[in-house]
mmCIF file of N, CA, C and O in Angstrom:
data_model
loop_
_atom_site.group_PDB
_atom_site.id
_atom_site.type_symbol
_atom_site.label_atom_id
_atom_site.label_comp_id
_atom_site.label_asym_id
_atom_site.label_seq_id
_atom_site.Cartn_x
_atom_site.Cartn_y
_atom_site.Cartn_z
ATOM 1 N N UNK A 1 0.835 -1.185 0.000
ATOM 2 C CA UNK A 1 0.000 0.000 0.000
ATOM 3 C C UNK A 1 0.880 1.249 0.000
ATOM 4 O O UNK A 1 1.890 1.284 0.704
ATOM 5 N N UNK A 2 0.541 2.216 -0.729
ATOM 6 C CA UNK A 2 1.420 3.337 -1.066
ATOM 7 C C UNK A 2 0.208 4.719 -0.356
ATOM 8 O O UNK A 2 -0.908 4.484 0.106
ATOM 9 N N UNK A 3 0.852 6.073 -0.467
ATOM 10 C CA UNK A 3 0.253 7.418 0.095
ATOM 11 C C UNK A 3 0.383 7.828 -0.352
ATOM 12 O O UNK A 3 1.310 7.695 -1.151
ATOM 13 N N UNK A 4 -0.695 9.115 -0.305
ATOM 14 C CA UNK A 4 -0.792 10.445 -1.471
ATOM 15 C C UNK A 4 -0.342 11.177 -0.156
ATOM 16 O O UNK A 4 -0.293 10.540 0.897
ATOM 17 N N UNK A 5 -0.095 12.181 -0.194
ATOM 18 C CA UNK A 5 0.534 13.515 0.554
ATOM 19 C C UNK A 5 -0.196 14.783 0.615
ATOM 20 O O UNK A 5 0.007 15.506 -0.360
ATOM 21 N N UNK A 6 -1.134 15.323 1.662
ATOM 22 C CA UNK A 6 -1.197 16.218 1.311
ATOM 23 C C UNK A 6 -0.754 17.505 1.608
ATOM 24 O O UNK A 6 -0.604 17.738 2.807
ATOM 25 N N UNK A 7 -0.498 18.434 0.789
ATOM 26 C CA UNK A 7 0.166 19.414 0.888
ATOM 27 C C UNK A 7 -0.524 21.128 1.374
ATOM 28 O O UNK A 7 -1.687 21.529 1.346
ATOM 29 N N UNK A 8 0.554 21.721 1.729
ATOM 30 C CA UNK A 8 -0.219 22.898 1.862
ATOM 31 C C UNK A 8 0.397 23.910 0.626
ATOM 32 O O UNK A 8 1.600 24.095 0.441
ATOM 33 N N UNK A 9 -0.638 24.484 -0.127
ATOM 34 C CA UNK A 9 0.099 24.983 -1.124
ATOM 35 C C UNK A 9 0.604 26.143 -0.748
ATOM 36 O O UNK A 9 1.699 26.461 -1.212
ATOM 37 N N UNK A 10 -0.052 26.995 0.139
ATOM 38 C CA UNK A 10 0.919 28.522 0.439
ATOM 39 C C UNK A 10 1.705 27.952 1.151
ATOM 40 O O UNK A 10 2.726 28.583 0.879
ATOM 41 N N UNK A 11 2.073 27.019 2.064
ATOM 42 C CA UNK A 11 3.518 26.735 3.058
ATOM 43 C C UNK A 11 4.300 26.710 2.121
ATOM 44 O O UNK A 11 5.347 27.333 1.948
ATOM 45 N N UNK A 12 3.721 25.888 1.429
ATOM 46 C CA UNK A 12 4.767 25.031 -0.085
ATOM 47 C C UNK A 12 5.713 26.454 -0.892
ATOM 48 O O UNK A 12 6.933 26.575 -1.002
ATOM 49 N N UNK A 13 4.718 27.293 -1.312
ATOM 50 C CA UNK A 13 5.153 28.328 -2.408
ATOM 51 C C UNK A 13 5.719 29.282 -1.521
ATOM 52 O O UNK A 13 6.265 30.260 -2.033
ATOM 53 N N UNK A 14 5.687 29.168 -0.188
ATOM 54 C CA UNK A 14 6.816 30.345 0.816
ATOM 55 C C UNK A 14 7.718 29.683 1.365
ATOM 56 O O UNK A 14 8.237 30.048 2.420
ATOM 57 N N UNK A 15 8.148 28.269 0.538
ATOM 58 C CA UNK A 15 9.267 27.778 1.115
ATOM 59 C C UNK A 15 9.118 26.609 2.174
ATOM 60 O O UNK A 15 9.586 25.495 1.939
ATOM 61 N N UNK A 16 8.409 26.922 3.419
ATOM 62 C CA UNK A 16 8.362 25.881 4.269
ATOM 63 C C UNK A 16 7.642 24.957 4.806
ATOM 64 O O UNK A 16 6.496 25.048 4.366
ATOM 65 N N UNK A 17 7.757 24.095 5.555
ATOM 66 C CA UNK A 17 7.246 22.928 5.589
ATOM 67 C C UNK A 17 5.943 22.520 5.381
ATOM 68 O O UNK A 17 5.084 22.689 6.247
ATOM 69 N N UNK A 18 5.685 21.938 4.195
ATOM 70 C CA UNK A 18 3.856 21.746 3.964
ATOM 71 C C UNK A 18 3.516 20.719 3.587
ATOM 72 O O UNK A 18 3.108 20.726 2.425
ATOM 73 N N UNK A 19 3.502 19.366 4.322
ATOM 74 C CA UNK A 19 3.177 18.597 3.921
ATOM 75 C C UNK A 19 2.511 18.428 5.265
ATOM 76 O O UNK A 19 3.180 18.634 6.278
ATOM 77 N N UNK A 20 0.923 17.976 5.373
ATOM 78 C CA UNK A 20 0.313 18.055 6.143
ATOM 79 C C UNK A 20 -0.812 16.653 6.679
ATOM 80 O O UNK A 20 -1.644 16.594 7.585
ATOM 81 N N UNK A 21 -0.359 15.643 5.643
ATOM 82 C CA UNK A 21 -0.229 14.272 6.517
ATOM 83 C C UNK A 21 -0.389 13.294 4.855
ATOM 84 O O UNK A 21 -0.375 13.765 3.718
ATOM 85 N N UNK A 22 -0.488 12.292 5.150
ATOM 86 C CA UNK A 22 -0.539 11.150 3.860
ATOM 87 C C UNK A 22 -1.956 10.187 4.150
ATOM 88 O O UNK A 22 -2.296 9.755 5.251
ATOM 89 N N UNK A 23 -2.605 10.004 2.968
ATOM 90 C CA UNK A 23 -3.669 9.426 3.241
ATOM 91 C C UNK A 23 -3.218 7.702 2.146
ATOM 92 O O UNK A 23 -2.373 7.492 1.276
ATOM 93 N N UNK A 24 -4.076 6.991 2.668
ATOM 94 C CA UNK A 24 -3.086 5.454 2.264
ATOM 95 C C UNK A 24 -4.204 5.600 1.144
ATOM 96 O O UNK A 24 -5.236 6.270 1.186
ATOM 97 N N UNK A 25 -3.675 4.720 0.046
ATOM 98 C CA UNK A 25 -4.058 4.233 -1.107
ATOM 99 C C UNK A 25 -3.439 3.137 -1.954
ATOM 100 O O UNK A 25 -2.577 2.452 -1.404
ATOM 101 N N UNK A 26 -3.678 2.939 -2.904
ATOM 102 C CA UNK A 26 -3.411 1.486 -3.903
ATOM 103 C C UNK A 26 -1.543 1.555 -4.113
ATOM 104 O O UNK A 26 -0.804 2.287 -3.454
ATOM 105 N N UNK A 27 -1.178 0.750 -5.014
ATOM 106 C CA UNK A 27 -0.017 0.877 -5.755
ATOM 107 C C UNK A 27 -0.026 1.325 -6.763
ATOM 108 O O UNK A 27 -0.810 1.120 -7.689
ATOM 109 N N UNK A 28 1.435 2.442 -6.658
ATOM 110 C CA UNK A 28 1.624 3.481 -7.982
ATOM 111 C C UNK A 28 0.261 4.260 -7.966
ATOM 112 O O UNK A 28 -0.631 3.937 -8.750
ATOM 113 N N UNK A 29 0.112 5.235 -7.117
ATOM 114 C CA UNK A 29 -1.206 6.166 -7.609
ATOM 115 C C UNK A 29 -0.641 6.551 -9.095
ATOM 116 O O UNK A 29 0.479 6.540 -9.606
ATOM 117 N N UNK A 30 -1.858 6.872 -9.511
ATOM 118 C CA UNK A 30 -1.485 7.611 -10.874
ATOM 119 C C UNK A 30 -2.440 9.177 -11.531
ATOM 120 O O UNK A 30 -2.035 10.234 -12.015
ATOM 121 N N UNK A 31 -3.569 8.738 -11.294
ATOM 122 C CA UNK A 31 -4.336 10.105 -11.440
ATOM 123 C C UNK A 31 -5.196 10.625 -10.153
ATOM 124 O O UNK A 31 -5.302 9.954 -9.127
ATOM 125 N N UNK A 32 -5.723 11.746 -10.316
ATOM 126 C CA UNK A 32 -6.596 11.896 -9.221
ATOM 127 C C UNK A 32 -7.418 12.857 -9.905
ATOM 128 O O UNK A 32 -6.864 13.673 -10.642
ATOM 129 N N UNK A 33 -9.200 12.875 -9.696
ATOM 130 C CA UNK A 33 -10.034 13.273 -10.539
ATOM 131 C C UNK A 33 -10.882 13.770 -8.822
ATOM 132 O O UNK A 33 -11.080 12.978 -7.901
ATOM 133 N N UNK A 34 -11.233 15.217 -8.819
ATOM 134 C CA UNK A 34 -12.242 15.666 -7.624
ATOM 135 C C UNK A 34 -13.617 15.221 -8.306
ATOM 136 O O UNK A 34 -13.623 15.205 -9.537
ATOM 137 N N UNK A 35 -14.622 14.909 -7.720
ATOM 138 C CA UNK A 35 -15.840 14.870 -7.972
ATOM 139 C C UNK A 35 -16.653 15.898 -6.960
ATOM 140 O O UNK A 35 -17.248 15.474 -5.969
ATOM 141 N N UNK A 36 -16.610 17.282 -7.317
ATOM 142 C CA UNK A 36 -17.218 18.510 -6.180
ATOM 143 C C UNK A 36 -18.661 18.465 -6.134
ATOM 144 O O UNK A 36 -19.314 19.219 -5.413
ATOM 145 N N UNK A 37 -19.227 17.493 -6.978
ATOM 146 C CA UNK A 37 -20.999 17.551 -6.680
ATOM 147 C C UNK A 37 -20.856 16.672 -5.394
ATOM 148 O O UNK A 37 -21.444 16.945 -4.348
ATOM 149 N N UNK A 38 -20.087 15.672 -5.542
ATOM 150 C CA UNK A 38 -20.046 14.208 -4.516
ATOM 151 C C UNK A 38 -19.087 14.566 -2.767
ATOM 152 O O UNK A 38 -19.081 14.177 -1.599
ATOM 153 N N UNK A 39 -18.371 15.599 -3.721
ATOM 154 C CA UNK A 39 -16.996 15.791 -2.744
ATOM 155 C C UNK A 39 -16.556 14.517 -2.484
ATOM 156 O O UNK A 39 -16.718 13.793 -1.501
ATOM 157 N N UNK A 40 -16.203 14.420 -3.114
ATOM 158 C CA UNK A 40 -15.623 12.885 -3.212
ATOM 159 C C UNK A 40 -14.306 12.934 -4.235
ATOM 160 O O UNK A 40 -14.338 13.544 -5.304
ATOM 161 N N UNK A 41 -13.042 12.136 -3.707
ATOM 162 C CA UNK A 41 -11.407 12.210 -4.819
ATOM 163 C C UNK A 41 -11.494 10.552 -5.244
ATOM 164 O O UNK A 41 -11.701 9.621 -4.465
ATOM 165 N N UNK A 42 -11.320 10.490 -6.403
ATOM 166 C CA UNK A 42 -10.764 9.378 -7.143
ATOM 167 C C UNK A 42 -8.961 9.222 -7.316
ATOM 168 O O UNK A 42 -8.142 10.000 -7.807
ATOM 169 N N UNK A 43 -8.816 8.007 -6.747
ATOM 170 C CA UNK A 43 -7.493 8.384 -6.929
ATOM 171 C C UNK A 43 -7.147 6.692 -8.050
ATOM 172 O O UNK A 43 -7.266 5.646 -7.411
ATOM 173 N N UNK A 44 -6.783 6.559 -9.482
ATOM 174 C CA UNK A 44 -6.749 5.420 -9.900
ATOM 175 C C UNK A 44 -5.588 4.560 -9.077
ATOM 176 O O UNK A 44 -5.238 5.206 -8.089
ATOM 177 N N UNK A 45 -5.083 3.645 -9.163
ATOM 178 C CA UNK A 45 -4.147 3.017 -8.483
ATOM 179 C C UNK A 45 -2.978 2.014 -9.710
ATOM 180 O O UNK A 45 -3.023 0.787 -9.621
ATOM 181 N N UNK A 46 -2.470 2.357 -10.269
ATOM 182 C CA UNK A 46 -2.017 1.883 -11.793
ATOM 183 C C UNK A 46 -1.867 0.159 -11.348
ATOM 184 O O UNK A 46 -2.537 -0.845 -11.592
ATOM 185 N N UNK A 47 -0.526 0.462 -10.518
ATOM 186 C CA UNK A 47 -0.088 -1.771 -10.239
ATOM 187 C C UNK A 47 -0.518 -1.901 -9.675
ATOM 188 O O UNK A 47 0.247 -2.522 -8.937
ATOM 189 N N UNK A 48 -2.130 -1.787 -8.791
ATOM 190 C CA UNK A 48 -3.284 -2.934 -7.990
ATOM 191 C C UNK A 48 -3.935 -2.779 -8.801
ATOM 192 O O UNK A 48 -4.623 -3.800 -8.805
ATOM 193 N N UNK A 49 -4.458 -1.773 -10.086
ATOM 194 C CA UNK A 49 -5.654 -1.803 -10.613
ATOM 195 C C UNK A 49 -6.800 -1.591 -9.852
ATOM 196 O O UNK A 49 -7.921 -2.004 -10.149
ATOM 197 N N UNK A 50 -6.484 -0.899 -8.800
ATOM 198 C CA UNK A 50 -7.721 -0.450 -8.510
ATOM 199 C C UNK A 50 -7.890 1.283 -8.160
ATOM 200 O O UNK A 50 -7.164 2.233 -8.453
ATOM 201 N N UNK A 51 -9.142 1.202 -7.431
ATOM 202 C CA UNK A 51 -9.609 2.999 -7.337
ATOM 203 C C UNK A 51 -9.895 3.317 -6.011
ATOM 204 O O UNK A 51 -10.820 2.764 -5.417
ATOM 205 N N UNK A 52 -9.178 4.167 -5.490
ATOM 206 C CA UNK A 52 -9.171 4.763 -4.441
ATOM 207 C C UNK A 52 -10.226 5.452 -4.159
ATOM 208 O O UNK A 52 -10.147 6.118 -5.191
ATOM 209 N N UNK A 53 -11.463 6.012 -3.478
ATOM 210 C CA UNK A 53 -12.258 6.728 -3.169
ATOM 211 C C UNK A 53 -12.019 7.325 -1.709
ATOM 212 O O UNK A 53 -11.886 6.588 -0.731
ATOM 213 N N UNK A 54 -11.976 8.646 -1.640
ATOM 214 C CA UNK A 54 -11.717 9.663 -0.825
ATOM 215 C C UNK A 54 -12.791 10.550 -0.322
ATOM 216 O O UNK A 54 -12.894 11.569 -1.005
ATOM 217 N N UNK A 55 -13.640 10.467 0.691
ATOM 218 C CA UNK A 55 -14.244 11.541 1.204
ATOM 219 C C UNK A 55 -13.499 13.084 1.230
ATOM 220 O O UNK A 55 -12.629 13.417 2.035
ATOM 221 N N UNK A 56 -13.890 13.669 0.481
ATOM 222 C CA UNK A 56 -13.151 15.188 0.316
ATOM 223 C C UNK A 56 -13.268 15.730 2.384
ATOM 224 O O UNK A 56 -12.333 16.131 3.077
ATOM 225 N N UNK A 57 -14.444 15.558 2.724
ATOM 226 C CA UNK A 57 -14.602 15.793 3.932
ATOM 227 C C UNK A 57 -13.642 15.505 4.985
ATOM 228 O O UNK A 57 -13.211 16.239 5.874
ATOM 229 N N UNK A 58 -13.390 14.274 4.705
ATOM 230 C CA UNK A 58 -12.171 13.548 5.035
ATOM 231 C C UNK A 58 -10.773 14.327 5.596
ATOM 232 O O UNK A 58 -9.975 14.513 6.514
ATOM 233 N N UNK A 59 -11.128 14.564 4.451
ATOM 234 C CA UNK A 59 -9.135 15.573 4.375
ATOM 235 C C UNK A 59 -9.264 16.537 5.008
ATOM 236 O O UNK A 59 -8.295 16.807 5.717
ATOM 237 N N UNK A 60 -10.543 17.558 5.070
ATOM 238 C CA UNK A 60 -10.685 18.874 5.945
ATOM 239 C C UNK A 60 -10.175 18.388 7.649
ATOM 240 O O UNK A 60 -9.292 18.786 8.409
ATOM 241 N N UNK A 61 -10.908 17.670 7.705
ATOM 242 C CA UNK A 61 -11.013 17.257 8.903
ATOM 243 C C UNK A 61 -9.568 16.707 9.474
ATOM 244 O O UNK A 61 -9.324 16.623 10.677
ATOM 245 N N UNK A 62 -8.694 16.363 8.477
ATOM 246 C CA UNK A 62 -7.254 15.561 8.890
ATOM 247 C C UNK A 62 -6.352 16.924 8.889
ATOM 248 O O UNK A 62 -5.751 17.301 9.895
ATOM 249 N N UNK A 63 -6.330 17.622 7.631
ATOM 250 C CA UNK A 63 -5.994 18.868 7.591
ATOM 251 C C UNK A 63 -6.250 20.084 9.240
ATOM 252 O O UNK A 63 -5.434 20.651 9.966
ATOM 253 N N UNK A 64 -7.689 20.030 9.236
ATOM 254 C CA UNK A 64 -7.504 21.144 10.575
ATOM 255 C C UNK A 64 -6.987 20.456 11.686
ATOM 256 O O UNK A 64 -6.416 21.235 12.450
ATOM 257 N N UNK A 65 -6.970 18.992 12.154
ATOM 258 C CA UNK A 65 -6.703 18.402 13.246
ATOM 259 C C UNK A 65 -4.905 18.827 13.353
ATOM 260 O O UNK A 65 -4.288 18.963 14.410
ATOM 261 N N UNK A 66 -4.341 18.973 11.976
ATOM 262 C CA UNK A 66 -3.016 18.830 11.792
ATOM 263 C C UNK A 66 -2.387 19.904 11.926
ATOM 264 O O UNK A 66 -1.246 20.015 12.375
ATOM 265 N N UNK A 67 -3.496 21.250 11.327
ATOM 266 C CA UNK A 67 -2.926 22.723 11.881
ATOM 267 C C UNK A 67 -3.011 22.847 13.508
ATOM 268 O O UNK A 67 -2.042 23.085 14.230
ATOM 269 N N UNK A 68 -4.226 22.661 13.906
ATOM 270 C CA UNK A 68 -4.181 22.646 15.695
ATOM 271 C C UNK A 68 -2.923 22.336 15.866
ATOM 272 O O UNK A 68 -2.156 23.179 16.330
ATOM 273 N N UNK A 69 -2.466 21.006 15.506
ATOM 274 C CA UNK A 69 -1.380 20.708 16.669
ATOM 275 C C UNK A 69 -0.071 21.346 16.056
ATOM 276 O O UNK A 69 1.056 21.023 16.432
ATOM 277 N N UNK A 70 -0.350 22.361 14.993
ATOM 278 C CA UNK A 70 1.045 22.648 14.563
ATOM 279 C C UNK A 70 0.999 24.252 15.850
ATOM 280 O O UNK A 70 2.018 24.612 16.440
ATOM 281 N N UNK A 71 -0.334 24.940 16.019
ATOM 282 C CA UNK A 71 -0.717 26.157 16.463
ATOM 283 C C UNK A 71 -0.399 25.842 18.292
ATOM 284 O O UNK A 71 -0.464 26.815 19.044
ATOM 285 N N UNK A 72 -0.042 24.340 18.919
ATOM 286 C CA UNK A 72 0.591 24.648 20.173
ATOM 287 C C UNK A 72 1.853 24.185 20.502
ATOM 288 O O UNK A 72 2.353 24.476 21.588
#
């Protein structure tokens, strides 16, 4: 099982540290398609052949848990 990363893009583009946790998925991700009616991420998986499905909600929620603990 391999991880996508997610990032923070303004940390990222001012230089410092933005990577703000990894969510698990297939082998070799290869694309990733948002579905914003569903909020829902497709992520294909090339060598398992299969498809990742992601609650977009998901990530908010991993994301703010991850700023808190960066803010004490």
């Amino acid at each position: 099982r391999e991880t996508l990363s997610v990032i923070d893009i303004e940390q990222a583009l001012a230089g410092r540290s933005a990577c703000l946790g990894q969510i698990g998925v297939g082998s070799f991700p290869r694309e990733i398609i948002v579905d914003a009616r569903h909020r829902l991420l497709y992520v294909t998986n090339f060598d398992s052949q299969s498809l990742s499905i992601i609650p977009i909600e998901s990530l908010a929620h991993a994301v703010e848990s991850v700023r808190a603990n960066l803010k004490r």
